[in-house]
Amino acid sequence: MPETINDAILQQVIAAIRSAIAEDWVMDFAIDADTSLNDDLEIESIEFVAIAEALQKLFGAQVDIIGWLSGKDIHELIALTVGDLANFVEQGSERG
Amino acid sequence: MKPIAIVGMAGIFPGAPDVQQYWRNIVGAVDAISDVPAQRWDKSFYDPTSTAVDRFYCKRGGFVDDYVDFDPLQFGVMPKAAQSADPDQLLSLRIGVEAIADAGYQTREFARERTGVIIGRGNYLSAGTLRLEQHVRYVQQTLQTLRDLLPDISVEQIEQVKTQLQSQLDYYGPDVAVGMIPNLVASRLANRLDLHGPAYTVDAACASSLLAVEQSCQLLARGDCDMMLAGGLHFTHDLTFWATFCQLGALSRAQKIKPFSHDADGILAGEGIGIVVLKRLADAERDNDRIYAVIQGVGSASDGRGTSLLAPSVTGQLLALQRAWQNADMNPAQIGLIEAHGTGTPAGDQAELETLLQFFGETKNDDAENSETINNKKRPVLGSVKSMIGHAMPAAGVAGLIKAALSIYHGVLPPTLHCEEPHPLLARTRFRAIGKAEPWPEHKRIAAVNAFGFGGINAHVVLSSHRTQQAAAALNSSQDFAVLPQNFVVLPKVALIAAATQTELLEKLRREQWDRYACEGAWRIAIIEPDSKRIELAKKIVANGKPWHGRSQIYFSCEPLLKEGKIAFLFPGVDSAFEPRAQDVAAYFQLPLPPHCESLDPAQSLLKVVQGLSGFNQFTFAVLKRLGVRADGMAGHSIGEWSAMTAAGMIAREHADASMAKLDFNTVSFPDLIFLAAACDQQVVQRAIEGLPEIALSHDNCPHQTIVCGKSASIAIAETRLREQSVMMQRLPIVSGFHSPFFTEHLAHYRDFFLATPLAEPTVPVWSATTAQPFPAVMEQKQQLALDHLVQPVRFRQLIENMYAAGYRVFIQLGTGSVSGFVQDTLKGKTHLSINVNSEKHSGLEQLCHLSAALWVEGLQFDYRLLGLADAGPAVSKSNLKLRLGVPLIRLQQPLALSVARAPLIEFDANNADPIQRLFHETLTEIKQVSDEVSQLWLRRSSMQPAGPRVEMQEKVAIAPFEKRIVQRLDINDNIPYVIDHTFYPQQQGWPDIADRHPVIPLTMEVTLLRRAIEQQLPGYVVIRFEEVNAFNWLVVAQPVDIEIVLEMKEFPLLEVGIEGYMHAKAIVAREYPAAPPVQMHQLINSRAAQIDAVALYRDNWMLHGPAYQSVIELGPIGDNGIRGRLRVSEGAGALLDNMGQLAGYWVMEQEENSLAMPIGVEQICFYGAEPECGEEFDCAITIRSLDTLSCLTDQQLITDDGRIAIVMNGWHTRRYQMDRAFWMASKQLQKYIVSDKLGDDAVLFRDIYDTAILRDYIARRYLNQIEMAQYEALPPRRRRSWLNGRVAVKDAVRAYCWTRNGHYDFYPKEMRVDNDANGQPLITTHITQPFSENLHISIAHKDLLAVAIVGEAPVGIDIEAIVTRESSFVDLAFSAGEQQLLPEKNRSEWIARCWAAKEAFAKRRGTGLQGKPKQFEIEAIVDQRVCVNGAWVDTLCNQGYAIGWIK
């Protein structure tokens, strides 16, 4: 895992999360790399799917984000942070 | 003794305004000791070196000054009298009532004629008595002393002193006198609550409260009374009390109270009040009361002829213990907790430990492995709450009793502070002291409480847990205690506010004025464990005006869903995990927990999970019943449907239990069957399993979750197909085959059960997830459906959609699991609440608090006990007083005008003086000088307080604090005519109804009014600065308004000023204006011309301002970080400041979205000169400090032509309104534009995307005239939105129609009225003016958030329908076979909707509607987008999921 997260990717991930949740409250939330999907954003597992879809759409086929996420059980999923997602996307893009 | 139940309790103790906080503090080991507050006694009394009677060596203790609120009106006491009366009386009244409420008898009736009150209270000097004493003795004593010291003092001077002294005293009159009678501490309660048992006080020093409890128990046991209030209080921290205890040497010199510590050196005084409600246990059980603990025995004894009056005696104490345990019929060896008297005096601790040693037995050295255990068993715990709150004297016993009862109730052994190194004797007893809370897992918990009083009066109470708690505890292991202490069963604090309006709610929130009683008001917010961060977020949420359901522990609603919406209970089936949080709930509600309510893995033990979840579903149902939350309908997910059927009474409980007991999944095998959950909707899944053998859709949960069941080969192919489409998937760890055709061969057991079990009519409708409809009424059909359920898919998504359509808005998930997430996903974007009764995220009680909070904001009436709300408080408690417990020294404000003759100076002859005479003369002169200086200083003392910032030294002459209220009438037809140029909603020239224009006073004019009022009040002074200017209500002047300007000189030169109810600010005055700071212009980034010029700014309604407020004469340049402009002062009050704001507002308006902006406050306005004259010109520079979606902050400078700063406004705060630009552009010139989309043929479509209450108000006030506004406001909230949307659409349709026919002219929506004729047909007429002369016909329809309307000179019709997949039954009903032939196969759902809308539109044109006979309107042909109905052509179109049909 790289020491620092590519900021551009992180910002894209954050924007995707905001637009996937698409509710008023999320505009009032400060989201950064340390934001946890479960504890901070308090998202339900179902909502997580919408986020994953949005990310997959955003980063296209070269990053198998759905595949990566499918390998995790729901408890692992909701323990993820926004930074974890951005890291995976970044590594995925590099490989691609 | 007959066991007595403690069924209610209330109290105030140091650090704790209520019993809940008291318990949290105990568990959290909070030290509530502090320095004595200044209002209790002057710090000059503190002198640790002195032994004088009026000097105290100790200044620390436990104090409750912050919590002694009393609302006189609630209790029928005159507020004036309440301030002076004895606080003891008022507080015992309040706490007694709260204790009754805690016991659940505020609304339930009880035997008042057989209820008594006994309160322990010491006869120390109380605050009330002292205040009376001042009136009666102190004034006379002072005057007498003055006369004695100054024989020449005149009668006038004495009178002057008397008047001054008396003016400092509290009010005293006949109405206060009753507040001084000591025994009324008990009698007031009896009087207020109409109790006819005995009511009296007892004084047995520190044993008082336990003696009150003992006597109460006896009255109950003998059957003389059925209910008793017993307790004690102590608020008498008077100087005399401190003097007594210092002289006795009883107070700790180390100023720390350390009961049972080896170096304890005395007490610290505490105070407080506690009252418990007692009933015979049998009665309490019969009446279903909550039982905190059971009193098994009480005993008391005096020391007799002990060693000395104040020395503790082991003999007397032992006797009390023996008597109590004899009564109790319990085994002392089983004791788990002693709440000791534990005062922290060496003699007291020593004697008490000896008593315990003798009574409970000694630990021999060989028994004790260490200080923790004896014979491998944990030692019982010894403690004293005095280590946290001090010694509350007569209230000490009840403080200990409440602590012990709660310890038993919650199963927690509580800690004691400052006893790290215990008294050596402790090790020899059987007890140990603990510094941190521990679980108390025993099922039978026994505790005892000691209270030993001065003079040798001893009392002891034996308590035990109630058997229901034991049962609850027995069923569950101590797993909940694995993570001490966070997981204690302590209710979280919930802060609530209900208000009638947004502004009121915001204002209460700003002041953190939480409701203590259930108040009315549709605007409601609940914050769980509020902290500053959450409160800030809450303010944003309220400002936003959109519902908020639990994120960051906040719940908010302003249009209660439950005003009309229905409640659904949803019971879960097997989930991928089962983690109920049950134990605390079971203990709290004293409900037995069914088996297997513990964390289980469905993959390991499916059978246990099924049994556990079924039991837990019914358990949570019982809890909701206790809370008074009832369902309008029920449903279940998968086998949760059986729970729903059971809860609704379709299946008798015993049948359900019997069936469950017979289940054995091990006998059923499903080789190769796998459940696959796919995160996508069912259509995607259907495609993925197309053509595959032995696989079927089993659960359509929600748009993002569908489950299939199948053999592994097919599952694997489906997985591959889904993966190609990037669908997330998961194989479930459960094998059952339920809800798939593969289960058919295993139906035998269920067929036997369901066909043999009568299914009764449910108490509320039970919805089947197989049909997504309520269960049928016919028995055979019911039974068949119950069986079909096992082999047909769970159509949960459709179920929830149908329930929503049937009016269900609140979905409560019982049991535990993720069903509520399915609901949220299905209803995303639709207003609803979906919430769990139990969740793994919180403890059981916490989640129930969340549920309670959510239901409360949505307007449900139920048992609010978990929210800490008393249910029947006064309507509004505005009269709340903070009682004063202390009687501080009196300090006079003015020196006596002393013309008292002084001894004349001895005539001094400088020429003829001997040295002694000279010395004497010099000394006298010096004395006189000093004395003059001192009296000068006295006169100037208030000006020597630290001055406010930036005040020049010359400003020393201060103005004394004052408060002034000035009532001023604002009348737009009289003294403020220019405000007609500051109206929100412009109308036709000469429009007579001023309210339609909504004239409001600009914030800047309010500031100007304040500035003028201050300067008028303080001649010779000018306002140099305003700070923290905040407006919280529009000051609307459609009618003359009397405003109240409040000026309060706090501390010169700072005033708190405001217009009562509308705005507030701080003002700073000075003799002169300060020198202006240098101009600091930020370079404009990306500087450019503004998009419009200053003329267009007003002409095109960018600004709502009329001529009197049009001061911007040059607009721009504008940049990314600010804007410049030039202003010419116009006549409207506050216009200049307002125009600075207009420039900032214009900058926001050039932004892409959220363009509407209104000022709401400013951090600072600095004036460097007088108000400029009309016609003067200035440059203005605006810098943007911050911008977000909700607000914009700017800094502004007004600059004279010679380059000086005249005014600075920093932190000008504009609130932005969320709207798209097209809407904003049209809405600001509504006389010229429509906000709807044209569909053609004079039909329009209005798309309502304006979700906030603020925006809907904005739309309503633009479109509805006063008559319609009144209709609108009378509608139920849920109907308002679509009604308004219909009005917008039709008024737009009419205006567009007129403009098409007659050319463009100004035509405001308020110039017409929409009514209904006698048949309910909508009717359009002109209003006030004559914008059209034709006789127009209209038709309106709305669906969800869309509204359509059409207008014509002959009757017209329009309809809109959602495009959804329809059942064939619907199609058969709506269309004849011939019509169905006509419906195109392609996009069939769409054509069904179009044709239905066409029929409806046609029928509406006929003025009848479909009248439930759709086949009377025959579709004869479909050509392109047009549908021929009964020979007439109806236009149709489809738009974003909706079909619209219209006909002219």
Coordinates of C-alpha atoms in Angstrom, one line a residue, chain B residues 308-611:
Chain B
S308 CA -20.5 10.4 74.1
L309 CA -23.3 12.0 72.2
L310 CA -21.4 12.4 69.0
A311 CA -19.2 9.3 69.1
P312 CA -20.3 6.3 67.0
S313 CA -21.2 3.2 68.9
V314 CA -20.7 -0.3 67.6
T315 CA -23.4 -1.6 69.9
G316 CA -26.1 0.6 68.6
Q317 CA -25.1 0.0 65.0
L318 CA -25.1 -3.8 65.5
L319 CA -28.5 -3.7 67.0
A320 CA -29.9 -1.9 63.9
L321 CA -28.3 -4.5 61.6
Q322 CA -29.6 -7.4 63.6
R323 CA -33.2 -6.0 63.6
A324 CA -33.2 -5.4 59.9
W325 CA -31.9 -8.8 58.9
Q326 CA -34.3 -10.5 61.4
N327 CA -37.1 -8.7 59.5
A328 CA -35.6 -9.6 56.2
D329 CA -35.5 -13.4 56.6
M330 CA -32.4 -13.5 54.3
N331 CA -29.0 -14.9 54.7
P332 CA -26.4 -12.2 55.4
A333 CA -23.7 -14.5 53.9
Q334 CA -25.2 -13.9 50.5
I335 CA -24.7 -10.2 50.6
G336 CA -23.0 -8.7 47.5
L337 CA -22.9 -5.0 48.3
I338 CA -22.9 -2.7 51.4
E339 CA -23.6 0.9 50.8
A340 CA -22.0 2.0 54.0
H341 CA -22.5 5.2 56.0
G342 CA -18.8 5.7 55.2
T343 CA -18.4 9.3 56.2
G344 CA -14.6 9.3 56.0
T345 CA -14.0 10.3 59.6
P346 CA -11.5 8.1 61.3
A347 CA -13.8 7.3 64.3
G348 CA -16.8 6.7 62.1
D349 CA -15.0 4.4 59.6
Q350 CA -13.4 2.5 62.4
A351 CA -16.7 1.9 64.2
E352 CA -18.6 0.9 61.0
L353 CA -15.9 -1.6 60.0
E354 CA -16.0 -3.1 63.4
T355 CA -19.8 -3.4 63.2
L356 CA -19.5 -5.1 59.7
L357 CA -16.8 -7.4 61.0
Q358 CA -18.9 -8.5 64.0
F359 CA -22.1 -8.9 62.0
F360 CA -20.9 -10.4 58.8
G361 CA -18.0 -12.3 60.3
E362 CA -14.3 -12.0 60.2
T363 CA -12.0 -13.2 57.5
K364 CA -9.3 -15.4 58.9
N365 CA -5.9 -15.1 57.3
D366 CA -6.1 -18.6 55.9
D367 CA -9.4 -17.9 54.2
A368 CA -8.2 -14.8 52.4
E369 CA -6.1 -15.5 49.4
N370 CA -5.9 -11.7 48.8
S371 CA -7.9 -8.6 49.2
E372 CA -10.1 -9.6 46.3
T373 CA -11.3 -13.1 47.1
I374 CA -12.1 -15.4 50.0
N375 CA -12.2 -19.1 49.4
N376 CA -12.0 -18.6 45.7
K377 CA -15.0 -16.3 45.7
K378 CA -15.0 -12.6 45.1
R379 CA -15.5 -10.7 48.3
P380 CA -18.7 -8.6 48.5
V381 CA -18.1 -4.9 47.9
L382 CA -18.2 -2.1 50.5
G383 CA -18.6 1.5 49.3
S384 CA -19.9 4.9 50.0
V385 CA -21.3 7.4 47.5
K386 CA -20.1 10.1 49.9
S387 CA -16.8 9.8 48.1
M388 CA -18.4 11.3 45.1
I389 CA -21.0 13.7 46.3
G390 CA -20.0 14.4 49.9
H391 CA -22.1 13.8 53.0
A392 CA -25.7 14.9 52.2
M393 CA -26.6 14.6 55.9
P394 CA -30.4 13.9 56.2
A395 CA -30.4 13.0 52.5
A396 CA -27.4 10.7 52.8
G397 CA -29.5 7.6 53.5
V398 CA -31.7 8.0 50.4
A399 CA -28.6 8.8 48.3
G400 CA -27.2 5.5 49.4
L401 CA -30.6 3.7 49.0
I402 CA -31.0 4.9 45.4
K403 CA -27.5 3.9 44.6
A404 CA -27.9 0.4 46.0
A405 CA -31.3 -0.1 44.3
L406 CA -29.8 0.9 41.0
S407 CA -26.8 -1.3 41.5
I408 CA -29.2 -4.2 42.0
Y409 CA -31.4 -3.2 39.1
H410 CA -28.6 -2.8 36.7
G411 CA -26.4 -5.6 38.0
V412 CA -23.4 -3.5 38.6
L413 CA -21.1 -3.3 41.6
P414 CA -20.4 0.4 41.9
P415 CA -16.9 1.9 42.6
T416 CA -15.8 4.2 45.5
L417 CA -13.3 6.9 45.1
H418 CA -10.1 7.7 47.0
C419 CA -9.8 4.3 48.7
E420 CA -6.7 3.0 47.0
E421 CA -5.1 2.2 50.3
P422 CA -7.9 1.0 52.6
H423 CA -8.2 1.2 56.3
P424 CA -6.3 -1.8 57.8
L425 CA -9.4 -3.1 59.4
L426 CA -11.1 -3.6 56.0
A427 CA -9.0 -6.7 55.1
R428 CA -10.3 -8.4 58.2
T429 CA -13.9 -7.9 57.2
R430 CA -15.4 -10.0 54.4
F431 CA -15.6 -6.9 52.2
R432 CA -13.4 -5.1 49.7
A433 CA -13.5 -1.7 48.1
I434 CA -13.3 -1.2 44.4
G435 CA -12.2 1.8 42.3
K436 CA -13.9 0.7 39.1
A437 CA -17.4 -0.6 38.4
E438 CA -17.7 -4.4 38.0
P439 CA -20.5 -6.6 36.8
W440 CA -22.7 -8.1 39.4
P441 CA -23.7 -11.3 37.7
E442 CA -25.5 -13.1 40.5
H443 CA -29.1 -13.7 39.8
K444 CA -30.1 -13.0 43.4
R445 CA -28.5 -9.8 44.3
I446 CA -28.6 -8.6 47.9
A447 CA -27.4 -5.3 49.2
A448 CA -27.7 -3.3 52.4
V449 CA -27.6 0.4 53.2
N450 CA -26.3 2.0 56.4
A451 CA -27.1 5.4 57.8
F452 CA -25.9 6.4 61.2
G453 CA -26.9 9.7 62.8
F454 CA -25.5 12.0 65.3
G455 CA -26.7 11.4 68.8
G456 CA -26.6 7.7 68.2
I457 CA -29.5 6.9 65.8
N458 CA -28.7 4.0 63.5
A459 CA -30.7 2.6 60.5
H460 CA -30.1 -0.2 58.2
V461 CA -32.0 -1.4 55.1
V462 CA -31.7 -4.8 53.4
L463 CA -32.5 -4.9 49.6
S464 CA -32.7 -7.6 47.0
S465 CA -33.3 -8.0 43.4
H466 CA -36.8 -8.8 42.1
R467 CA -37.4 -12.3 40.7
T468 CA -38.1 -11.0 37.2
Q469 CA -34.7 -9.5 37.0
Q470 CA -33.3 -12.7 38.3
A471 CA -35.1 -14.6 35.5
A472 CA -33.9 -12.2 32.9
A473 CA -30.4 -12.5 34.1
A474 CA -30.5 -16.3 34.4
L475 CA -31.4 -16.7 30.8
N476 CA -28.5 -14.8 29.5
S477 CA -24.9 -15.2 30.5
S478 CA -22.9 -12.1 31.5
Q479 CA -21.8 -11.5 27.9
D480 CA -23.0 -8.0 27.9
F481 CA -20.5 -7.2 30.6
A482 CA -17.5 -8.3 28.7
V483 CA -16.7 -4.7 27.8
L484 CA -17.1 -2.8 31.0
P485 CA -17.9 -0.1 31.7
Q486 CA -19.1 1.4 28.4
N487 CA -21.8 -1.2 28.0
F488 CA -23.7 -0.5 31.2
V489 CA -27.4 -0.4 31.0
V490 CA -27.5 3.3 31.3
L491 CA -29.9 5.3 29.2
P492 CA -28.2 7.7 27.0
K493 CA -29.1 11.4 27.4
V494 CA -31.6 12.5 24.8
A495 CA -32.1 16.2 24.1
L496 CA -35.4 17.1 22.5
I497 CA -37.0 20.2 21.3
A498 CA -40.4 20.6 19.8
A499 CA -41.4 23.9 18.3
A500 CA -44.2 25.4 16.1
T501 CA -41.9 27.0 13.6
Q502 CA -38.4 26.7 12.2
T503 CA -37.2 29.9 13.7
E504 CA -38.5 29.0 17.2
L505 CA -36.7 25.6 16.9
L506 CA -33.5 27.2 15.8
E507 CA -33.7 29.8 18.6
K508 CA -34.3 27.1 21.2
L509 CA -31.5 25.0 19.8
R510 CA -29.1 28.0 19.8
R511 CA -29.9 28.4 23.5
E512 CA -29.8 24.6 24.1
Q513 CA -33.2 24.9 25.7
W514 CA -34.2 21.3 25.8
D515 CA -37.8 20.2 26.5
R516 CA -38.4 18.5 29.8
Y517 CA -42.0 17.9 29.1
A518 CA -43.8 16.5 26.0
C519 CA -44.5 19.7 24.1
E520 CA -46.5 20.3 20.9
G521 CA -45.1 21.5 17.6
A522 CA -44.4 19.9 14.3
W523 CA -40.8 21.0 14.1
R524 CA -39.0 18.5 16.2
I525 CA -35.4 17.5 16.8
A526 CA -33.9 14.8 19.0
I527 CA -30.2 14.5 19.6
I528 CA -28.8 11.5 21.4
E529 CA -25.9 12.3 23.7
P530 CA -25.7 15.8 22.4
D531 CA -22.2 17.4 22.2
S532 CA -21.2 20.6 20.5
K533 CA -20.5 18.9 17.2
R534 CA -23.9 17.3 17.1
I535 CA -25.6 20.5 18.1
E536 CA -23.9 22.4 15.4
L537 CA -24.9 19.8 12.8
A538 CA -28.4 19.9 14.2
K539 CA -28.6 23.6 13.5
K540 CA -27.7 23.0 9.9
I541 CA -30.2 20.2 9.6
V542 CA -33.0 22.4 11.0
A543 CA -31.9 25.3 8.8
N544 CA -32.1 22.9 5.8
G545 CA -35.6 21.8 6.8
K546 CA -35.4 18.3 5.5
P547 CA -36.1 15.2 7.6
W548 CA -33.1 13.5 9.1
H549 CA -33.3 10.0 10.4
G550 CA -30.5 9.1 12.8
R551 CA -27.1 9.8 11.3
S552 CA -24.8 11.3 13.9
Q553 CA -27.5 10.3 16.4
I554 CA -29.9 13.1 15.3
Y555 CA -33.5 12.8 14.3
F556 CA -35.4 15.6 12.8
S557 CA -38.8 16.2 11.1
C558 CA -40.9 19.2 10.4
E559 CA -43.8 17.4 8.7
P560 CA -44.6 14.5 11.0
L561 CA -45.1 11.3 9.1
L562 CA -47.4 10.0 11.7
K563 CA -49.9 12.8 11.4
E564 CA -51.5 10.6 8.7
G565 CA -49.0 7.9 7.8
K566 CA -49.4 4.4 9.0
I567 CA -46.9 2.3 11.0
A568 CA -45.8 -1.1 9.8
F569 CA -44.1 -3.7 11.9
L570 CA -41.7 -5.8 9.9
F571 CA -40.5 -9.1 11.3
P572 CA -37.1 -10.4 10.0
G573 CA -36.3 -13.9 9.0
V574 CA -32.9 -15.6 8.9
D575 CA -30.1 -13.1 8.1
S576 CA -26.5 -13.8 7.5
A577 CA -25.9 -13.0 11.2
F578 CA -27.9 -13.1 14.4
E579 CA -26.6 -10.7 17.0
P580 CA -29.4 -9.5 19.3
R581 CA -28.7 -7.0 22.1
A582 CA -31.2 -8.3 24.5
Q583 CA -30.1 -8.5 28.0
D584 CA -30.3 -4.9 29.1
V585 CA -33.7 -4.6 27.5
A586 CA -35.0 -7.7 29.3
A587 CA -33.7 -6.3 32.6
Y588 CA -35.1 -2.8 32.0
F589 CA -38.6 -4.0 31.0
Q590 CA -38.5 -7.1 33.3
L591 CA -39.5 -9.3 30.4
P592 CA -38.2 -12.8 30.4
L593 CA -35.9 -13.5 27.4
P594 CA -36.8 -16.4 25.2
P595 CA -34.2 -19.1 24.5
H596 CA -31.2 -18.6 22.2
C597 CA -31.3 -14.8 22.2
E598 CA -27.6 -14.6 21.9
S599 CA -25.0 -14.2 19.1
L600 CA -25.3 -17.2 16.8
D601 CA -23.8 -18.1 13.5
P602 CA -26.6 -19.3 11.1
A603 CA -24.0 -21.4 9.3
Q604 CA -23.3 -23.3 12.5
S605 CA -26.7 -23.6 14.1
L606 CA -29.5 -22.7 11.9
L607 CA -32.1 -24.3 14.0
K608 CA -31.1 -22.3 17.1
V609 CA -31.1 -19.1 15.1
V610 CA -34.6 -19.8 13.8
Q611 CA -35.8 -20.4 17.3

